[in-house]
Amino acid sequence: MLLILLGAPGAGKGTQGSLLSERLGIPKIATGDILRLAVREGTPLGLEAKRFMDAGELVPDEVILGLVREALAGAPQGAILDGFPRNTAQAEALRDILAESGRAVDAVVALEVPVDAIVERMGGRRTDPVTGAVYHLVHNPPPAEVAERCVLRPDDQEETVRHRLAVYEASTRPLIDFYERAGVPVHRVDGNRPIDQVQDEILQRLGR
Ligand code: AP5
Ligand code: MG
């Protein structure tokens, strides 16, 4: 199963992707997580990516495609893609990379959440820098033993969030059409409900 999670910043791709990964027993490939790890480790990739991420801009396609090609090679049984593809060029490249091993995208889940809810979610989001786990101060609080080390993401200030939303509208939302035209099943799911309800609907739509 090769599944793409589409959705605006804060729509819940990471949250739902981790749950689905456990449930379906296939890895989650999250380009944002890979990039944040590289930034933390100060690798050349991290140094290059950081200025784009902090500004809420997309990191150049050639950087991302190298990462994804490697991650997919390590996931022959399938994967959940979170945060990739992000524009038409990436979607076309993904199709070509998968075709090399006779694979294709099986389904797309598009999480839909209104802007006000997104801005509230980002303000309350906290990430555990050790495990990468994502929490929310109100909707999904971190366990007491990790709460102190959890941090706000540098690109979660309201102004940067609004810019990321504009980038999503311009570059990423058109992928819903792209996949519908390609005949890939696209499941539009209302992401503005409790986490477990969203998860249940995704599983149901995927026939699991
Ligand atoms: P990336 O890390 O992919 O960020 P994003 O797309 O902006 O999405 P987020 O991670 O912010 O949100 P999410 O949908 O995962 O929501 P979450 O589950 O955390 O990308 C970051 C940057 O990296 C980009 O700006 C770009 O620079 C670069 N990049 C990454 N991929 C790239 C690519 N392919 N090409 C080029 N550049 C790339 O949930 C959000 C919050 O809400 C959390 O606090 C969570 O606990 C809470 N929450 C989740 N679900 C619910 C719910 N149902 N109810 C209430 N609260 C909820
Ligand atoms: Mg995420």
PDB file of C-alpha atoms and ligand atoms in Angstrom:
ATOM      1  CA  MET A   1       0.000   0.000   0.000  1.00  0.00           C
ATOM      2  CA  LEU A   2       1.435   3.348  -1.055  1.00  0.00           C
ATOM      3  CA  LEU A   3      -0.645   6.082   0.515  1.00  0.00           C
ATOM      4  CA  ILE A   4      -0.250   9.860   0.254  1.00  0.00           C
ATOM      5  CA  LEU A   5      -1.506  12.139   3.033  1.00  0.00           C
ATOM      6  CA  LEU A   6      -2.346  15.557   1.646  1.00  0.00           C
ATOM      7  CA  GLY A   7      -3.417  18.525   3.710  1.00  0.00           C
ATOM      8  CA  ALA A   8      -2.522  22.030   4.779  1.00  0.00           C
ATOM      9  CA  PRO A   9       0.053  22.668   7.502  1.00  0.00           C
ATOM     10  CA  GLY A  10      -1.498  21.498  10.767  1.00  0.00           C
ATOM     11  CA  ALA A  11      -4.206  19.421   9.072  1.00  0.00           C
ATOM     12  CA  GLY A  12      -2.979  16.386  11.024  1.00  0.00           C
ATOM     13  CA  LYS A  13      -0.852  14.535   8.461  1.00  0.00           C
ATOM     14  CA  GLY A  14       1.849  13.684  11.002  1.00  0.00           C
ATOM     15  CA  THR A  15      -0.635  12.678  13.702  1.00  0.00           C
ATOM     16  CA  GLN A  16      -2.740  10.490  11.418  1.00  0.00           C
ATOM     17  CA  GLY A  17       0.311   9.172   9.567  1.00  0.00           C
ATOM     18  CA  SER A  18       1.903   7.817  12.754  1.00  0.00           C
ATOM     19  CA  LEU A  19      -1.343   6.094  13.780  1.00  0.00           C
ATOM     20  CA  LEU A  20      -1.791   4.619  10.297  1.00  0.00           C
ATOM     21  CA  SER A  21       1.801   3.433  10.204  1.00  0.00           C
ATOM     22  CA  GLU A  22       1.221   1.420  13.394  1.00  0.00           C
ATOM     23  CA  ARG A  23      -2.134   0.175  12.253  1.00  0.00           C
ATOM     24  CA  LEU A  24      -1.082  -0.867   8.733  1.00  0.00           C
ATOM     25  CA  GLY A  25       2.435  -1.993   9.678  1.00  0.00           C
ATOM     26  CA  ILE A  26       4.178   0.107   7.021  1.00  0.00           C
ATOM     27  CA  PRO A  27       6.609   2.976   7.578  1.00  0.00           C
ATOM     28  CA  LYS A  28       5.696   6.656   7.478  1.00  0.00           C
ATOM     29  CA  ILE A  29       7.995   8.725   5.284  1.00  0.00           C
ATOM     30  CA  ALA A  30       7.730  12.364   6.386  1.00  0.00           C
ATOM     31  CA  THR A  31       9.993  14.713   4.443  1.00  0.00           C
ATOM     32  CA  GLY A  32       9.559  17.461   7.068  1.00  0.00           C
ATOM     33  CA  ASP A  33      10.727  15.083   9.837  1.00  0.00           C
ATOM     34  CA  ILE A  34      13.751  13.985   7.765  1.00  0.00           C
ATOM     35  CA  LEU A  35      14.661  17.628   7.156  1.00  0.00           C
ATOM     36  CA  ARG A  36      14.222  18.637  10.826  1.00  0.00           C
ATOM     37  CA  LEU A  37      16.500  15.769  11.880  1.00  0.00           C
ATOM     38  CA  ALA A  38      19.137  16.991   9.395  1.00  0.00           C
ATOM     39  CA  VAL A  39      18.803  20.545  10.780  1.00  0.00           C
ATOM     40  CA  ARG A  40      19.266  19.278  14.347  1.00  0.00           C
ATOM     41  CA  GLU A  41      22.319  17.256  13.356  1.00  0.00           C
ATOM     42  CA  GLY A  42      23.769  20.186  11.413  1.00  0.00           C
ATOM     43  CA  THR A  43      24.449  18.132   8.272  1.00  0.00           C
ATOM     44  CA  PRO A  44      24.992  19.884   4.894  1.00  0.00           C
ATOM     45  CA  LEU A  45      21.400  18.958   3.988  1.00  0.00           C
ATOM     46  CA  GLY A  46      20.160  20.537   7.217  1.00  0.00           C
ATOM     47  CA  LEU A  47      22.159  23.703   6.666  1.00  0.00           C
ATOM     48  CA  GLU A  48      20.735  24.093   3.183  1.00  0.00           C
ATOM     49  CA  ALA A  49      17.150  23.277   4.161  1.00  0.00           C
ATOM     50  CA  LYS A  50      16.918  25.427   7.298  1.00  0.00           C
ATOM     51  CA  ARG A  51      16.577  28.820   5.644  1.00  0.00           C
ATOM     52  CA  PHE A  52      13.716  27.620   3.426  1.00  0.00           C
ATOM     53  CA  MET A  53      11.929  25.933   6.321  1.00  0.00           C
ATOM     54  CA  ASP A  54      12.232  28.905   8.674  1.00  0.00           C
ATOM     55  CA  ALA A  55      10.750  31.119   5.954  1.00  0.00           C
ATOM     56  CA  GLY A  56       7.887  28.687   5.320  1.00  0.00           C
ATOM     57  CA  GLU A  57       9.059  28.110   1.738  1.00  0.00           C
ATOM     58  CA  LEU A  58       9.437  24.769   0.000  1.00  0.00           C
ATOM     59  CA  VAL A  59      12.915  23.255   0.000  1.00  0.00           C
ATOM     60  CA  PRO A  60      14.149  22.809  -3.626  1.00  0.00           C
ATOM     61  CA  ASP A  61      12.784  19.728  -5.401  1.00  0.00           C
ATOM     62  CA  GLU A  62      16.164  18.159  -6.207  1.00  0.00           C
ATOM     63  CA  VAL A  63      17.044  18.053  -2.492  1.00  0.00           C
ATOM     64  CA  ILE A  64      13.726  16.439  -1.589  1.00  0.00           C
ATOM     65  CA  LEU A  65      13.729  13.904  -4.424  1.00  0.00           C
ATOM     66  CA  GLY A  66      17.086  12.480  -3.334  1.00  0.00           C
ATOM     67  CA  LEU A  67      15.709  11.921   0.177  1.00  0.00           C
ATOM     68  CA  VAL A  68      12.499  10.339  -1.021  1.00  0.00           C
ATOM     69  CA  ARG A  69      14.181   8.013  -3.496  1.00  0.00           C
ATOM     70  CA  GLU A  70      16.377   6.660  -0.696  1.00  0.00           C
ATOM     71  CA  ALA A  71      13.494   6.313   1.764  1.00  0.00           C
ATOM     72  CA  LEU A  72      11.301   4.488  -0.767  1.00  0.00           C
ATOM     73  CA  ALA A  73      14.107   2.063  -1.583  1.00  0.00           C
ATOM     74  CA  GLY A  74      13.995   1.049   2.084  1.00  0.00           C
ATOM     75  CA  ALA A  75      10.218   0.536   2.069  1.00  0.00           C
ATOM     76  CA  PRO A  76       9.457  -2.212  -0.458  1.00  0.00           C
ATOM     77  CA  GLN A  77       6.189  -3.247   1.297  1.00  0.00           C
ATOM     78  CA  GLY A  78       4.755   0.247   1.006  1.00  0.00           C
ATOM     79  CA  ALA A  79       4.682   3.504   2.896  1.00  0.00           C
ATOM     80  CA  ILE A  80       2.613   6.405   4.092  1.00  0.00           C
ATOM     81  CA  LEU A  81       3.897   9.625   2.550  1.00  0.00           C
ATOM     82  CA  ASP A  82       3.459  12.666   4.818  1.00  0.00           C
ATOM     83  CA  GLY A  83       4.425  16.039   3.343  1.00  0.00           C
ATOM     84  CA  PHE A  84       5.443  14.702  -0.058  1.00  0.00           C
ATOM     85  CA  PRO A  85       4.675  15.326  -2.881  1.00  0.00           C
ATOM     86  CA  ARG A  86       4.171  19.073  -2.440  1.00  0.00           C
ATOM     87  CA  ASN A  87       3.859  20.267  -6.038  1.00  0.00           C
ATOM     88  CA  THR A  88       3.231  18.851  -9.499  1.00  0.00           C
ATOM     89  CA  ALA A  89       6.926  18.400 -10.306  1.00  0.00           C
ATOM     90  CA  GLN A  90       7.369  16.254  -7.169  1.00  0.00           C
ATOM     91  CA  ALA A  91       4.238  14.231  -7.987  1.00  0.00           C
ATOM     92  CA  GLU A  92       5.490  13.521 -11.505  1.00  0.00           C
ATOM     93  CA  ALA A  93       8.918  12.552 -10.178  1.00  0.00           C
ATOM     94  CA  LEU A  94       7.291  10.235  -7.613  1.00  0.00           C
ATOM     95  CA  ARG A  95       5.306   8.523 -10.370  1.00  0.00           C
ATOM     96  CA  ASP A  96       8.536   7.945 -12.332  1.00  0.00           C
ATOM     97  CA  ILE A  97      10.523   6.700  -9.307  1.00  0.00           C
ATOM     98  CA  LEU A  98       7.746   4.225  -8.420  1.00  0.00           C
ATOM     99  CA  ALA A  99       7.403   3.058 -12.037  1.00  0.00           C
ATOM    100  CA  GLU A 100      11.060   1.977 -11.997  1.00  0.00           C
ATOM    101  CA  SER A 101      10.062  -0.819  -9.599  1.00  0.00           C
ATOM    102  CA  GLY A 102       6.609  -1.430 -11.100  1.00  0.00           C
ATOM    103  CA  ARG A 103       4.818   0.432  -8.321  1.00  0.00           C
ATOM    104  CA  ALA A 104       2.238   3.221  -8.222  1.00  0.00           C
ATOM    105  CA  VAL A 105       0.351   5.351  -5.703  1.00  0.00           C
ATOM    106  CA  ASP A 106      -2.651   3.372  -4.388  1.00  0.00           C
ATOM    107  CA  ALA A 107      -4.649   6.107  -2.677  1.00  0.00           C
ATOM    108  CA  VAL A 108      -4.629   9.702  -1.487  1.00  0.00           C
ATOM    109  CA  VAL A 109      -6.202  10.944   1.738  1.00  0.00           C
ATOM    110  CA  ALA A 110      -6.862  14.699   1.707  1.00  0.00           C
ATOM    111  CA  LEU A 111      -7.422  16.059   5.229  1.00  0.00           C
ATOM    112  CA  GLU A 112      -9.610  19.158   5.267  1.00  0.00           C
ATOM    113  CA  VAL A 113      -9.437  21.618   8.190  1.00  0.00           C
ATOM    114  CA  PRO A 114     -10.536  25.296   8.275  1.00  0.00           C
ATOM    115  CA  VAL A 115      -7.879  28.012   8.649  1.00  0.00           C
ATOM    116  CA  ASP A 116      -8.938  29.178  12.159  1.00  0.00           C
ATOM    117  CA  ALA A 117      -8.603  25.672  13.534  1.00  0.00           C
ATOM    118  CA  ILE A 118      -5.188  25.354  11.891  1.00  0.00           C
ATOM    119  CA  VAL A 119      -3.841  28.538  13.478  1.00  0.00           C
ATOM    120  CA  GLU A 120      -5.063  27.338  16.903  1.00  0.00           C
ATOM    121  CA  ARG A 121      -3.485  23.921  16.414  1.00  0.00           C
ATOM    122  CA  MET A 122      -0.091  25.304  15.462  1.00  0.00           C
ATOM    123  CA  GLY A 123       0.041  27.645  18.468  1.00  0.00           C
ATOM    124  CA  GLY A 124      -0.548  24.685  20.796  1.00  0.00           C
ATOM    125  CA  ARG A 125       1.619  22.140  19.007  1.00  0.00           C
ATOM    126  CA  ARG A 126       4.632  20.805  20.901  1.00  0.00           C
ATOM    127  CA  THR A 127       7.161  18.328  19.534  1.00  0.00           C
ATOM    128  CA  ASP A 128       9.391  15.953  21.467  1.00  0.00           C
ATOM    129  CA  PRO A 129      12.866  16.589  20.009  1.00  0.00           C
ATOM    130  CA  VAL A 130      14.059  13.155  21.180  1.00  0.00           C
ATOM    131  CA  THR A 131      11.355  10.932  19.652  1.00  0.00           C
ATOM    132  CA  GLY A 132       9.805  13.329  17.108  1.00  0.00           C
ATOM    133  CA  ALA A 133       6.360  12.673  18.632  1.00  0.00           C
ATOM    134  CA  VAL A 134       3.831  15.462  18.053  1.00  0.00           C
ATOM    135  CA  TYR A 135       1.458  16.695  20.767  1.00  0.00           C
ATOM    136  CA  HIS A 136      -0.982  19.529  21.421  1.00  0.00           C
ATOM    137  CA  LEU A 137      -1.223  21.313  24.759  1.00  0.00           C
ATOM    138  CA  VAL A 138      -5.017  20.952  24.789  1.00  0.00           C
ATOM    139  CA  HIS A 139      -6.032  18.260  22.270  1.00  0.00           C
ATOM    140  CA  ASN A 140      -3.271  15.710  22.852  1.00  0.00           C
ATOM    141  CA  PRO A 141      -1.070  16.719  25.809  1.00  0.00           C
ATOM    142  CA  PRO A 142       2.440  15.252  26.132  1.00  0.00           C
ATOM    143  CA  PRO A 143       2.957  12.690  28.949  1.00  0.00           C
ATOM    144  CA  ALA A 144       4.389  14.242  32.135  1.00  0.00           C
ATOM    145  CA  GLU A 145       7.773  12.524  31.744  1.00  0.00           C
ATOM    146  CA  VAL A 146       8.496  14.202  28.392  1.00  0.00           C
ATOM    147  CA  ALA A 147       6.477  17.436  28.752  1.00  0.00           C
ATOM    148  CA  GLU A 148       9.437  19.557  29.896  1.00  0.00           C
ATOM    149  CA  ARG A 149      11.601  18.822  26.883  1.00  0.00           C
ATOM    150  CA  CYS A 150       8.860  19.418  24.294  1.00  0.00           C
ATOM    151  CA  VAL A 151       9.371  22.461  22.057  1.00  0.00           C
ATOM    152  CA  LEU A 152       7.491  24.747  19.679  1.00  0.00           C
ATOM    153  CA  ARG A 153       8.537  24.312  16.048  1.00  0.00           C
ATOM    154  CA  PRO A 154      10.462  27.357  14.743  1.00  0.00           C
ATOM    155  CA  ASP A 155       8.126  27.652  11.740  1.00  0.00           C
ATOM    156  CA  ASP A 156       4.972  27.684  13.912  1.00  0.00           C
ATOM    157  CA  GLN A 157       4.791  31.438  14.550  1.00  0.00           C
ATOM    158  CA  GLU A 158       1.473  32.710  13.243  1.00  0.00           C
ATOM    159  CA  GLU A 159       2.993  34.793  10.420  1.00  0.00           C
ATOM    160  CA  THR A 160       5.040  31.857   9.108  1.00  0.00           C
ATOM    161  CA  VAL A 161       2.031  29.538   9.422  1.00  0.00           C
ATOM    162  CA  ARG A 162      -0.001  31.919   7.254  1.00  0.00           C
ATOM    163  CA  HIS A 163       2.743  31.939   4.636  1.00  0.00           C
ATOM    164  CA  ARG A 164       2.930  28.127   4.679  1.00  0.00           C
ATOM    165  CA  LEU A 165      -0.843  28.060   4.151  1.00  0.00           C
ATOM    166  CA  ALA A 166      -0.465  30.300   1.080  1.00  0.00           C
ATOM    167  CA  VAL A 167       2.263  28.013  -0.286  1.00  0.00           C
ATOM    168  CA  TYR A 168      -0.070  25.048   0.277  1.00  0.00           C
ATOM    169  CA  GLU A 169      -2.906  26.708  -1.650  1.00  0.00           C
ATOM    170  CA  ALA A 170      -0.669  27.681  -4.564  1.00  0.00           C
ATOM    171  CA  SER A 171       1.499  24.575  -4.914  1.00  0.00           C
ATOM    172  CA  THR A 172       0.056  21.591  -3.055  1.00  0.00           C
ATOM    173  CA  ARG A 173      -3.735  21.763  -3.179  1.00  0.00           C
ATOM    174  CA  PRO A 174      -3.687  21.357  -6.995  1.00  0.00           C
ATOM    175  CA  LEU A 175      -2.409  17.798  -6.401  1.00  0.00           C
ATOM    176  CA  ILE A 176      -5.942  16.751  -5.418  1.00  0.00           C
ATOM    177  CA  ASP A 177      -6.921  17.416  -9.037  1.00  0.00           C
ATOM    178  CA  PHE A 178      -3.697  15.883 -10.317  1.00  0.00           C
ATOM    179  CA  TYR A 179      -4.471  12.543  -8.659  1.00  0.00           C
ATOM    180  CA  GLU A 180      -8.169  12.604  -9.512  1.00  0.00           C
ATOM    181  CA  ARG A 181      -7.270  13.095 -13.173  1.00  0.00           C
ATOM    182  CA  ALA A 182      -4.725  10.259 -12.923  1.00  0.00           C
ATOM    183  CA  GLY A 183      -7.515   7.952 -11.689  1.00  0.00           C
ATOM    184  CA  VAL A 184      -6.041   7.467  -8.195  1.00  0.00           C
ATOM    185  CA  PRO A 185      -8.736   7.213  -5.470  1.00  0.00           C
ATOM    186  CA  VAL A 186      -8.764  10.481  -3.499  1.00  0.00           C
ATOM    187  CA  HIS A 187     -10.552  10.322  -0.125  1.00  0.00           C
ATOM    188  CA  ARG A 188     -11.490  13.754   1.215  1.00  0.00           C
ATOM    189  CA  VAL A 189     -11.765  13.469   4.987  1.00  0.00           C
ATOM    190  CA  ASP A 190     -13.033  16.112   7.428  1.00  0.00           C
ATOM    191  CA  GLY A 191      -9.963  16.543   9.654  1.00  0.00           C
ATOM    192  CA  ASN A 192     -11.667  18.966  12.032  1.00  0.00           C
ATOM    193  CA  ARG A 193     -12.863  16.277  14.430  1.00  0.00           C
ATOM    194  CA  PRO A 194     -11.240  14.368  17.304  1.00  0.00           C
ATOM    195  CA  ILE A 195      -8.093  12.467  16.309  1.00  0.00           C
ATOM    196  CA  ASP A 196      -9.593   8.977  16.763  1.00  0.00           C
ATOM    197  CA  GLN A 197     -12.682   9.814  14.681  1.00  0.00           C
ATOM    198  CA  VAL A 198     -10.510  11.040  11.823  1.00  0.00           C
ATOM    199  CA  GLN A 199      -8.413   7.868  12.056  1.00  0.00           C
ATOM    200  CA  ASP A 200     -11.502   5.641  12.010  1.00  0.00           C
ATOM    201  CA  GLU A 201     -12.851   7.324   8.907  1.00  0.00           C
ATOM    202  CA  ILE A 202      -9.533   7.015   7.068  1.00  0.00           C
ATOM    203  CA  LEU A 203      -9.337   3.293   7.852  1.00  0.00           C
ATOM    204  CA  GLN A 204     -12.919   2.802   6.792  1.00  0.00           C
ATOM    205  CA  ARG A 205     -12.360   4.654   3.497  1.00  0.00           C
ATOM    206  CA  LEU A 206      -9.293   2.509   2.837  1.00  0.00           C
ATOM    207  CA  GLY A 207     -11.356  -0.616   3.504  1.00  0.00           C
ATOM    208  CA  ARG A 208      -9.310  -1.588   6.605  1.00  0.00           C
TER     209      ARG A 208
HETATM  210  P1  AP5 B   1       6.122  19.601   7.177  1.00  0.00           P
HETATM  211  O1  AP5 B   1       6.857  19.107   8.341  1.00  0.00           O
HETATM  212  O2  AP5 B   1       5.621  18.637   6.185  1.00  0.00           O
HETATM  213  O3  AP5 B   1       4.982  20.564   7.708  1.00  0.00           O
HETATM  214  P2  AP5 B   1       3.505  20.937   7.170  1.00  0.00           P
HETATM  215  O4  AP5 B   1       3.066  20.354   5.906  1.00  0.00           O
HETATM  216  O5  AP5 B   1       3.471  22.408   7.247  1.00  0.00           O
HETATM  217  O6  AP5 B   1       2.591  20.238   8.162  1.00  0.00           O
HETATM  218  P3  AP5 B   1       2.735  20.162   9.697  1.00  0.00           P
HETATM  219  O7  AP5 B   1       3.761  19.150  10.081  1.00  0.00           O
HETATM  220  O8  AP5 B   1       2.894  21.545  10.241  1.00  0.00           O
HETATM  221  O9  AP5 B   1       1.286  19.690  10.098  1.00  0.00           O
HETATM  222  P4  AP5 B   1       0.634  18.227  10.081  1.00  0.00           P
HETATM  223  O10 AP5 B   1      -0.375  18.172   8.997  1.00  0.00           O
HETATM  224  O11 AP5 B   1       1.680  17.161  10.122  1.00  0.00           O
HETATM  225  O12 AP5 B   1      -0.152  18.300  11.451  1.00  0.00           O
HETATM  226  P5  AP5 B   1       0.150  17.619  12.877  1.00  0.00           P
HETATM  227  O13 AP5 B   1      -0.233  16.180  12.833  1.00  0.00           O
HETATM  228  O14 AP5 B   1       1.500  17.974  13.358  1.00  0.00           O
HETATM  229  O15 AP5 B   1       7.048  20.646   6.386  1.00  0.00           O
HETATM  230  C1  AP5 B   1       7.751  21.651   7.065  1.00  0.00           C
HETATM  231  C2  AP5 B   1       8.664  22.386   6.077  1.00  0.00           C
HETATM  232  O16 AP5 B   1       9.633  21.452   5.545  1.00  0.00           O
HETATM  233  C3  AP5 B   1       7.975  22.983   4.851  1.00  0.00           C
HETATM  234  O17 AP5 B   1       7.471  24.266   5.115  1.00  0.00           O
HETATM  235  C4  AP5 B   1       9.127  22.982   3.841  1.00  0.00           C
HETATM  236  O18 AP5 B   1      10.016  24.051   4.076  1.00  0.00           O
HETATM  237  C5  AP5 B   1       9.862  21.688   4.158  1.00  0.00           C
HETATM  238  N1  AP5 B   1       9.369  20.534   3.379  1.00  0.00           N
HETATM  239  C6  AP5 B   1       8.826  19.378   3.884  1.00  0.00           C
HETATM  240  N2  AP5 B   1       8.484  18.531   2.888  1.00  0.00           N
HETATM  241  C7  AP5 B   1       8.816  19.152   1.736  1.00  0.00           C
HETATM  242  C8  AP5 B   1       8.685  18.806   0.356  1.00  0.00           C
HETATM  243  N3  AP5 B   1       8.135  17.625  -0.024  1.00  0.00           N
HETATM  244  N4  AP5 B   1       9.108  19.712  -0.570  1.00  0.00           N
HETATM  245  C9  AP5 B   1       9.659  20.882  -0.217  1.00  0.00           C
HETATM  246  N5  AP5 B   1       9.798  21.285   1.074  1.00  0.00           N
HETATM  247  C10 AP5 B   1       9.380  20.429   2.037  1.00  0.00           C
HETATM  248  O19 AP5 B   1      -0.959  18.380  13.747  1.00  0.00           O
HETATM  249  C11 AP5 B   1      -0.818  19.764  14.058  1.00  0.00           C
HETATM  250  C12 AP5 B   1      -1.214  20.018  15.518  1.00  0.00           C
HETATM  251  O20 AP5 B   1      -2.598  19.766  15.678  1.00  0.00           O
HETATM  252  C13 AP5 B   1      -0.508  19.102  16.543  1.00  0.00           C
HETATM  253  O21 AP5 B   1      -0.298  19.830  17.709  1.00  0.00           O
HETATM  254  C14 AP5 B   1      -1.517  17.967  16.773  1.00  0.00           C
HETATM  255  O22 AP5 B   1      -1.382  17.394  18.066  1.00  0.00           O
HETATM  256  C15 AP5 B   1      -2.839  18.703  16.612  1.00  0.00           C
HETATM  257  N6  AP5 B   1      -3.887  17.861  16.016  1.00  0.00           N
HETATM  258  C16 AP5 B   1      -3.736  16.932  15.023  1.00  0.00           C
HETATM  259  N7  AP5 B   1      -4.921  16.381  14.715  1.00  0.00           N
HETATM  260  C17 AP5 B   1      -5.853  16.987  15.513  1.00  0.00           C
HETATM  261  C18 AP5 B   1      -7.267  16.862  15.661  1.00  0.00           C
HETATM  262  N8  AP5 B   1      -7.980  15.980  14.906  1.00  0.00           N
HETATM  263  N9  AP5 B   1      -7.886  17.655  16.561  1.00  0.00           N
HETATM  264  C19 AP5 B   1      -7.180  18.540  17.321  1.00  0.00           C
HETATM  265  N10 AP5 B   1      -5.839  18.711  17.235  1.00  0.00           N
HETATM  266  C20 AP5 B   1      -5.182  17.945  16.339  1.00  0.00           C
HETATM  267 MG    MG B   2       3.781  17.158  10.128  1.00  0.00          MG
END
